[in-house]
PDB file of C-alpha atoms in Angstrom:
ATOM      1  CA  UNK A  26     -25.066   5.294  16.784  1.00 62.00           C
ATOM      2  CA  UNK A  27     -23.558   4.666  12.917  1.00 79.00           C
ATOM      3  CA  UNK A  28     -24.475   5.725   9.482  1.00 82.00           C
ATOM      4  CA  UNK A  29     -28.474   4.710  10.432  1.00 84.00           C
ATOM      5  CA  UNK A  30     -27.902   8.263  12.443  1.00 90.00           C
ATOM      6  CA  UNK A  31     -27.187  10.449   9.527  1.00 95.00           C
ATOM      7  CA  UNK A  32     -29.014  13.753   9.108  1.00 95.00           C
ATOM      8  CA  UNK A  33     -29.432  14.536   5.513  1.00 96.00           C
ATOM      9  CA  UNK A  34     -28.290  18.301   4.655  1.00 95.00           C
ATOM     10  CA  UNK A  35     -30.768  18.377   1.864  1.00 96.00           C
ATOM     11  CA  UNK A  36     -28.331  18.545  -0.432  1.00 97.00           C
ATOM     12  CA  UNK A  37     -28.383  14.808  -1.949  1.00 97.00           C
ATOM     13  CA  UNK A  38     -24.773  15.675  -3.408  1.00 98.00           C
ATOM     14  CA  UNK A  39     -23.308  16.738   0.048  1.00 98.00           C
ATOM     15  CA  UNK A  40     -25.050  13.631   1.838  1.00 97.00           C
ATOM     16  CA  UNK A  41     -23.512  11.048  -1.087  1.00 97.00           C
ATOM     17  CA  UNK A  42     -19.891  12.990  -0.025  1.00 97.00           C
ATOM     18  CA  UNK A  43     -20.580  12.545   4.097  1.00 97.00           C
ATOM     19  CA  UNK A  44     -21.750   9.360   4.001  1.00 97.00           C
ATOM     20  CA  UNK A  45     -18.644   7.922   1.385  1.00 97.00           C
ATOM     21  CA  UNK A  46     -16.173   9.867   4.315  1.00 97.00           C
ATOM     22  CA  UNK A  47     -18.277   7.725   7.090  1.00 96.00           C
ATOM     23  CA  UNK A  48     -18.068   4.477   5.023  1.00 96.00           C
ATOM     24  CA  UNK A  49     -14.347   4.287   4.187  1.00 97.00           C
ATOM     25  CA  UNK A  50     -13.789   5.191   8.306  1.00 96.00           C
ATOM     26  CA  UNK A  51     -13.816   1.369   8.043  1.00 96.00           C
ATOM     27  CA  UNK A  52     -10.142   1.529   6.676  1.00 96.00           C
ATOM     28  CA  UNK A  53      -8.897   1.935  10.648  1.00 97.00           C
ATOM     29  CA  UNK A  54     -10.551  -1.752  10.756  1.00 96.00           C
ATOM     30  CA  UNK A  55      -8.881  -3.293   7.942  1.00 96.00           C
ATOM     31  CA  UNK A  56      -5.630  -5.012   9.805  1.00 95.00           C
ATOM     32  CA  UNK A  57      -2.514  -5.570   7.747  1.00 94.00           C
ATOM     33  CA  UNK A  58       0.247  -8.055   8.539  1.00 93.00           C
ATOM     34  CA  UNK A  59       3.116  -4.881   9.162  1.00 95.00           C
ATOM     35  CA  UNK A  60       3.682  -4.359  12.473  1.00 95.00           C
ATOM     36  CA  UNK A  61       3.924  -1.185  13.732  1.00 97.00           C
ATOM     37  CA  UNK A  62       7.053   0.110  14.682  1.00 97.00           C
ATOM     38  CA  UNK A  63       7.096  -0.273  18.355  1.00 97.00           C
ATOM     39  CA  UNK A  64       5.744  -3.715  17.901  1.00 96.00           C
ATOM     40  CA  UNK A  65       2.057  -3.359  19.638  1.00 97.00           C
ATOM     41  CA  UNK A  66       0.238  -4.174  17.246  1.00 96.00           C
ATOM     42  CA  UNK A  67      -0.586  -4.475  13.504  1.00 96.00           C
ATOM     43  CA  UNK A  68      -0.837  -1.069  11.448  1.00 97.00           C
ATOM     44  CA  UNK A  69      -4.149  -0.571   9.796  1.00 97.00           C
ATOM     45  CA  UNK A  70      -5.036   0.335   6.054  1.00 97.00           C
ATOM     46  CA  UNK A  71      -6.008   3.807   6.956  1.00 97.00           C
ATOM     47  CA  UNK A  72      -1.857   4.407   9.084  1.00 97.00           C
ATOM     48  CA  UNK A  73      -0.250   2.738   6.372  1.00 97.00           C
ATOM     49  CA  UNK A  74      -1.770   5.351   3.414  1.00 98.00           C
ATOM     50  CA  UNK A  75      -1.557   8.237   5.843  1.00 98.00           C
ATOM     51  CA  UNK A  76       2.243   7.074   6.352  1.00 98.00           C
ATOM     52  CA  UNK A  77       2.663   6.600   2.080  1.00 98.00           C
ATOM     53  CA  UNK A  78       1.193   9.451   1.031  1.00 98.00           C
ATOM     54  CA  UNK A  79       3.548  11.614   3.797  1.00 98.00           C
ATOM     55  CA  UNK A  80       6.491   9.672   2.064  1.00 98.00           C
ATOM     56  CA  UNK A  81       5.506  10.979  -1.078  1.00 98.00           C
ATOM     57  CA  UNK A  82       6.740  14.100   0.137  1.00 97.00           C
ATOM     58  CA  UNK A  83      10.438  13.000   1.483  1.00 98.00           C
ATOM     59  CA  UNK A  84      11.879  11.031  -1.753  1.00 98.00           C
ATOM     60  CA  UNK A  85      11.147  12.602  -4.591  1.00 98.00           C
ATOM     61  CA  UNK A  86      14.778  13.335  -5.158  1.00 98.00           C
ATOM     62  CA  UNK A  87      15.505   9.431  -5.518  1.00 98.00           C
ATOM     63  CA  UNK A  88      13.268   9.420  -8.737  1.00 98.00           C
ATOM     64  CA  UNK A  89      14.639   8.992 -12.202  1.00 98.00           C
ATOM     65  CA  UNK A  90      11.595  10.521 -13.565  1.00 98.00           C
ATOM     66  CA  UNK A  91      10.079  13.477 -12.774  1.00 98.00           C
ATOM     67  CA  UNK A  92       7.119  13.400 -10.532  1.00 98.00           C
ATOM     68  CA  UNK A  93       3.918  15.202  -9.382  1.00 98.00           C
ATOM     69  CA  UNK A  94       3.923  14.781  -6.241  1.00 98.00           C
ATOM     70  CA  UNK A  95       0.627  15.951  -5.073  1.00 97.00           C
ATOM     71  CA  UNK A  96      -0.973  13.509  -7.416  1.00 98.00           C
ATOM     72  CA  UNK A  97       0.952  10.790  -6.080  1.00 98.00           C
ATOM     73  CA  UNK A  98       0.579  11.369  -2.474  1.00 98.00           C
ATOM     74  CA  UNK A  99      -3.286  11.466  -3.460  1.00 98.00           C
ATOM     75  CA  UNK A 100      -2.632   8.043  -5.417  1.00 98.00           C
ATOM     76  CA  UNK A 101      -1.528   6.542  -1.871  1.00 98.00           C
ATOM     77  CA  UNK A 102      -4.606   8.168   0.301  1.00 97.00           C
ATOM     78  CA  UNK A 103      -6.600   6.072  -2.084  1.00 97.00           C
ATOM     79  CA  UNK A 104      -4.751   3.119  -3.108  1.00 96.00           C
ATOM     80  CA  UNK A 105      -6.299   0.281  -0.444  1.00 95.00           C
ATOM     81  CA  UNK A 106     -10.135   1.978   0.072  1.00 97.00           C
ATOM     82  CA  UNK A 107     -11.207  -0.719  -2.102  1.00 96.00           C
ATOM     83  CA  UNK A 108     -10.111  -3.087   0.687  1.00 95.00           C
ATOM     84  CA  UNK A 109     -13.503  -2.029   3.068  1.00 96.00           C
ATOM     85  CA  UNK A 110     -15.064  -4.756   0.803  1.00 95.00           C
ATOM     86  CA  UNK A 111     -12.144  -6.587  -0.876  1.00 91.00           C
ATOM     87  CA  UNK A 112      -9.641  -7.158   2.769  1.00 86.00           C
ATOM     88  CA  UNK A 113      -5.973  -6.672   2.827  1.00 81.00           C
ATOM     89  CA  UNK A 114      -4.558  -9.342   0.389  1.00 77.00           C
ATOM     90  CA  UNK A 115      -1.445 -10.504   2.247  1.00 73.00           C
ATOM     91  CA  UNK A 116       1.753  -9.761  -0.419  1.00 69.00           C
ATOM     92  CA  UNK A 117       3.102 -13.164  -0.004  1.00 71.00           C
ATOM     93  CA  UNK A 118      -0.075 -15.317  -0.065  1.00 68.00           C
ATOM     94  CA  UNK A 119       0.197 -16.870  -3.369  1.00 71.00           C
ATOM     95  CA  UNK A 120      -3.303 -19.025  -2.713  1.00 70.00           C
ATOM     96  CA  UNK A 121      -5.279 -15.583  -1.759  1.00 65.00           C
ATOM     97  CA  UNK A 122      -3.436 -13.241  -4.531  1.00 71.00           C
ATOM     98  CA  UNK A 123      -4.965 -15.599  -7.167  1.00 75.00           C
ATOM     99  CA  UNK A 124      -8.436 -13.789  -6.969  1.00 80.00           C
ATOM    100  CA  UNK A 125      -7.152 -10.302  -5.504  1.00 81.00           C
ATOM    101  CA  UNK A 126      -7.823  -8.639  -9.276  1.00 84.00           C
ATOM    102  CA  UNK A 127     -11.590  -9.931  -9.403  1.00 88.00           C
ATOM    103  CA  UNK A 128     -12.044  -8.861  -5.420  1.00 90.00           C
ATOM    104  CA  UNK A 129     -10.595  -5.670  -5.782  1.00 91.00           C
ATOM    105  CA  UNK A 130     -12.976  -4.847  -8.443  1.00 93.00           C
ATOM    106  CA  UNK A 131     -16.080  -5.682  -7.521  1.00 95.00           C
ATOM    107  CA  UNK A 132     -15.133  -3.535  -4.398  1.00 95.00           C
ATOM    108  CA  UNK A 133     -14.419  -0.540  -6.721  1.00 95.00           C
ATOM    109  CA  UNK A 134     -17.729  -1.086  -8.297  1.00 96.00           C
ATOM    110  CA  UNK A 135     -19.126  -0.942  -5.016  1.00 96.00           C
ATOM    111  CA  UNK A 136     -17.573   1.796  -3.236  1.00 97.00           C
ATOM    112  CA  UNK A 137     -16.980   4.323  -6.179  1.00 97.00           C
ATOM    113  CA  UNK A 138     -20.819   4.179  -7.071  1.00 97.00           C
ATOM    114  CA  UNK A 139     -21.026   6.013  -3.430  1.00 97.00           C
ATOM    115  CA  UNK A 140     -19.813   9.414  -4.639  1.00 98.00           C
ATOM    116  CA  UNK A 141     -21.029  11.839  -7.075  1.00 97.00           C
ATOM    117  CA  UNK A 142     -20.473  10.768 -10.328  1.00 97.00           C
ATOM    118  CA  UNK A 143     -17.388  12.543 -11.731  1.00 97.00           C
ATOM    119  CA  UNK A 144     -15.535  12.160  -8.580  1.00 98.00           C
ATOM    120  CA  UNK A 145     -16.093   8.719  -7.994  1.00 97.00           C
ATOM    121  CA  UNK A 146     -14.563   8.314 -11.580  1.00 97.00           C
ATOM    122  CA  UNK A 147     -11.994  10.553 -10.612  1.00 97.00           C
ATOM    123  CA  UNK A 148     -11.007   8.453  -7.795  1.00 97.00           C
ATOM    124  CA  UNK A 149     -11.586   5.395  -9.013  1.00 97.00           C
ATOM    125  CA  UNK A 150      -9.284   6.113 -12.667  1.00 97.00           C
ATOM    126  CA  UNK A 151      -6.690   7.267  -9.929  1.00 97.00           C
ATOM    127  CA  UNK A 152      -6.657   4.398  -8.194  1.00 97.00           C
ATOM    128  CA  UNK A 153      -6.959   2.330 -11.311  1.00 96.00           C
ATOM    129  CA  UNK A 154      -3.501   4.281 -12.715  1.00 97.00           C
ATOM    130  CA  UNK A 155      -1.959   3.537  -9.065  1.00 97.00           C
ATOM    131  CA  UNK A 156      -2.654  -0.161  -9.369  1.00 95.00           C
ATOM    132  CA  UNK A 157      -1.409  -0.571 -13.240  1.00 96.00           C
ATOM    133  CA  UNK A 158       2.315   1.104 -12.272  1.00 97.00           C
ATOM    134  CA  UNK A 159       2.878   2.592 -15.577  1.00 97.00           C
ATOM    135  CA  UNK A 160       2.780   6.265 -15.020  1.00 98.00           C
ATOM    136  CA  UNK A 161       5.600   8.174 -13.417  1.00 98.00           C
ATOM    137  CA  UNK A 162       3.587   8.801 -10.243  1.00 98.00           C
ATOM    138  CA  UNK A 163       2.090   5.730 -10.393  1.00 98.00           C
ATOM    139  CA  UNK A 164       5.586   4.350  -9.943  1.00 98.00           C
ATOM    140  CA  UNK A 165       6.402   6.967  -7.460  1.00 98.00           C
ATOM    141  CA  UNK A 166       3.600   5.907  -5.178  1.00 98.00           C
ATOM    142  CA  UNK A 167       3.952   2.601  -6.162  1.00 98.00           C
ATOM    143  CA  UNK A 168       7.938   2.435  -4.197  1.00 98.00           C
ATOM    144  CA  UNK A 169       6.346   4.287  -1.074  1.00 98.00           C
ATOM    145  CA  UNK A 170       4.197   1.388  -1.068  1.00 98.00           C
ATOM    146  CA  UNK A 171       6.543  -1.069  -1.126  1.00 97.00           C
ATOM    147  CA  UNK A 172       9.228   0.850   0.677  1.00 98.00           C
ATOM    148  CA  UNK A 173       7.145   1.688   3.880  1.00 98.00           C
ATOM    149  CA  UNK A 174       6.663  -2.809   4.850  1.00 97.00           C
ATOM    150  CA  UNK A 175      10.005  -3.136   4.489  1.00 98.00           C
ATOM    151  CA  UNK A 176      11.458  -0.460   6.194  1.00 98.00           C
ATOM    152  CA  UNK A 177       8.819  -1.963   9.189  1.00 98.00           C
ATOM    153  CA  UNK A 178      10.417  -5.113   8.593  1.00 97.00           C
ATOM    154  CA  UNK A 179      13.927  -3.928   9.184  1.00 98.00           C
ATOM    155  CA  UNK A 180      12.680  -2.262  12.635  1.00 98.00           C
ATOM    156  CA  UNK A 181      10.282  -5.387  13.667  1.00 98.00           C
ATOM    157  CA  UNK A 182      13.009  -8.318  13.321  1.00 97.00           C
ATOM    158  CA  UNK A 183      11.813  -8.733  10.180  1.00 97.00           C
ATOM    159  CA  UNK A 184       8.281  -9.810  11.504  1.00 96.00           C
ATOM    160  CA  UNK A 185       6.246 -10.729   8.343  1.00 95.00           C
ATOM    161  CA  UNK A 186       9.383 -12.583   6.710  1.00 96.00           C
ATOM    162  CA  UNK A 187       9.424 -14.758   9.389  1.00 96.00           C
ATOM    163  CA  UNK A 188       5.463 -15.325  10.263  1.00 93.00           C
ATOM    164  CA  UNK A 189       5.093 -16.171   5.935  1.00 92.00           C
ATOM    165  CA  UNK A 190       8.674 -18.407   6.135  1.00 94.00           C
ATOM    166  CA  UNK A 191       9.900 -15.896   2.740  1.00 93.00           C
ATOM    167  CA  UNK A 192      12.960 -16.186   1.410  1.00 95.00           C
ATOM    168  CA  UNK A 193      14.566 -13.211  -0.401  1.00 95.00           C
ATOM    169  CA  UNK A 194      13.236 -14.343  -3.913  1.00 95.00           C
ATOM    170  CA  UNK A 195       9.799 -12.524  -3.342  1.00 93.00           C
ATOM    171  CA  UNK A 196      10.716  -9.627  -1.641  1.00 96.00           C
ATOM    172  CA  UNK A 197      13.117  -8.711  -4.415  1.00 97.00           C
ATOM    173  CA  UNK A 198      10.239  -8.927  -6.961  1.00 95.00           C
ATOM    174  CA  UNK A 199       8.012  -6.675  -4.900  1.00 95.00           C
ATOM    175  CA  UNK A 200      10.853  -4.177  -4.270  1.00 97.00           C
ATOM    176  CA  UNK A 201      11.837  -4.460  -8.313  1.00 98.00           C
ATOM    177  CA  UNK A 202      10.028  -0.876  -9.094  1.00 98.00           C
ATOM    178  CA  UNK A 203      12.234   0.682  -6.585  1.00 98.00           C
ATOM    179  CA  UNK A 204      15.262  -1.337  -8.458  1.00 98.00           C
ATOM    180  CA  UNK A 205      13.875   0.454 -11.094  1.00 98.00           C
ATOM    181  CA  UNK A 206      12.459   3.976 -10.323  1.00 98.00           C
ATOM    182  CA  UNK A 207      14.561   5.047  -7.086  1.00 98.00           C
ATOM    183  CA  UNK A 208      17.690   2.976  -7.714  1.00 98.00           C
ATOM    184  CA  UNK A 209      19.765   4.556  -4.831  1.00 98.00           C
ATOM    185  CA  UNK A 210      17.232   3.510  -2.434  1.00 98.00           C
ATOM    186  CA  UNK A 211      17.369   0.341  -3.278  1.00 98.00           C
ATOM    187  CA  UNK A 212      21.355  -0.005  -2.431  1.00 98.00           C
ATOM    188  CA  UNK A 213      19.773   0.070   1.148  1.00 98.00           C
ATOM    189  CA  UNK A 214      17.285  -1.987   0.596  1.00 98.00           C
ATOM    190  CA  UNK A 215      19.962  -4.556  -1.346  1.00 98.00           C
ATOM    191  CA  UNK A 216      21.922  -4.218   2.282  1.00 98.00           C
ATOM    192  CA  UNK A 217      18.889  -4.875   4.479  1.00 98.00           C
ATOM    193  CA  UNK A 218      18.293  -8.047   3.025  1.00 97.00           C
ATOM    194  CA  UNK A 219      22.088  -9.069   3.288  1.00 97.00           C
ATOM    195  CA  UNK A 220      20.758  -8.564   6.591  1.00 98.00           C
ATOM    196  CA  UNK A 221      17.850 -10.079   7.275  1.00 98.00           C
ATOM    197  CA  UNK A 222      19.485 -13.392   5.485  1.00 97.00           C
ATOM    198  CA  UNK A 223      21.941 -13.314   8.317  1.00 97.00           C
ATOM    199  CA  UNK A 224      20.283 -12.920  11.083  1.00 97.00           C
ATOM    200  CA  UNK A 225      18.001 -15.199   9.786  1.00 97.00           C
ATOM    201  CA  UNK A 226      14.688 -13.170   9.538  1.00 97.00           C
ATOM    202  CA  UNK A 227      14.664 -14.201   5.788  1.00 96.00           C
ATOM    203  CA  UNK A 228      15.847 -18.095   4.864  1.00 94.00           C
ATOM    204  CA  UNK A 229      18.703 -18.353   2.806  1.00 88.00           C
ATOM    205  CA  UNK A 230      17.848 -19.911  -0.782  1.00 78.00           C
ATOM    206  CA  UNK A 231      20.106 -22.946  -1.416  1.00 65.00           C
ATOM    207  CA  UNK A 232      22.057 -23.022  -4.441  1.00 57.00           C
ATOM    208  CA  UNK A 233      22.796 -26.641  -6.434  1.00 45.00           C
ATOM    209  CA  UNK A 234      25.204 -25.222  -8.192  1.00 48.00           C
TER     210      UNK A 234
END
């Protein structure tokens, strides 16, 4: 059985809608390097927005801006479709982050041209404000994304520090719109990684100085 299966409703809009639901099912097959919490396995695309966009819901409070957060939490639901085409671009790969832009659009090319018209422009400009962090939600869903990893990290002995060899540098920079946008978070964050230097789940950088 699979898509080959589908019984049209005769109602070409209504089949475009089914069959986009059945094709981004591949998201539960899209593997990312976070563990889960309980350390069986790795999460998949399709936990890790259902986890986000639930976030969305519990930290609005940290925000310095005000937020909408229905239009964030949608921002996370669709925030890594593309990667059915484009694969989960590993945050501390510099070698495959060099072509993530061009991937990740020819996916959206590909996968919004599924839907009805207006919504898969609808999703698509969504996903396009989501990946440009300039808008207050953007931001907003932009830290849950961010946020989410790392808490994993500080539950899973810091498991994709270790496995990439990262030093606190780059996980600074990714965490910088939480710095930014939910400042009080971040003073846990700041302690984690005092943390995670010490027990060695993150190497130390060596000053010259």
């Amino acid at each position: 059985m699979g898509i080959q299966d589908f019984l049209s409703s005769g109602n070409i809009r209504l089949d475009q809608q089914l069959k986009f639901v059945a094709e981004v099912d591949k998201m539960t097959g899209v593997l990312r390097r976070t563990l889960l919490i309980n350390k069986s396995r790795r999460e998949n695309d399709a936990e890790h927005s259902w986890h986000i966009a639930l976030m969305c819901l519990l930290f609005e409070e940290y925000a310095v801006e005000k937020v909408d957060i229905k239009r964030a939490a949608i921002m996370c639901i669709v925030h890594d479709l593309i990667e059915i085409y484009a694969g989960d671009t590993f945050a501390y790969d510099v070698k495959a982050n060099e072509d993530k832009a061009e991937r990740e659009k020819l996916a959206a090319d590909k996968l919004f041209a599924q839907l009805p018209s207006e919504q898969g422009s609808q999703i698509r400009s969504l996903w396009e404000e989501f990946d440009a962090m300039q808008t207050p939600d953007a931001k907003y869903a932009s830290c849950m994304d961010r946020l989410q990893p790392l808490l994993h990290n500080t539950l899973t002995d810091g498991h994709t520090w270790v496995e990439s060899g990262a030093n606190r540098k780059p996980v600074e920079a990714r965490a910088k719109i939480i710095k930014d946008f939910m400042p009080e978070v971040y003073k846990w964050i700041d302690a984690n990684l005092d943390r995670a230097e010490e027990k060695g789940w993150l190497k130390k950088l060596v000053s010259y100085l």
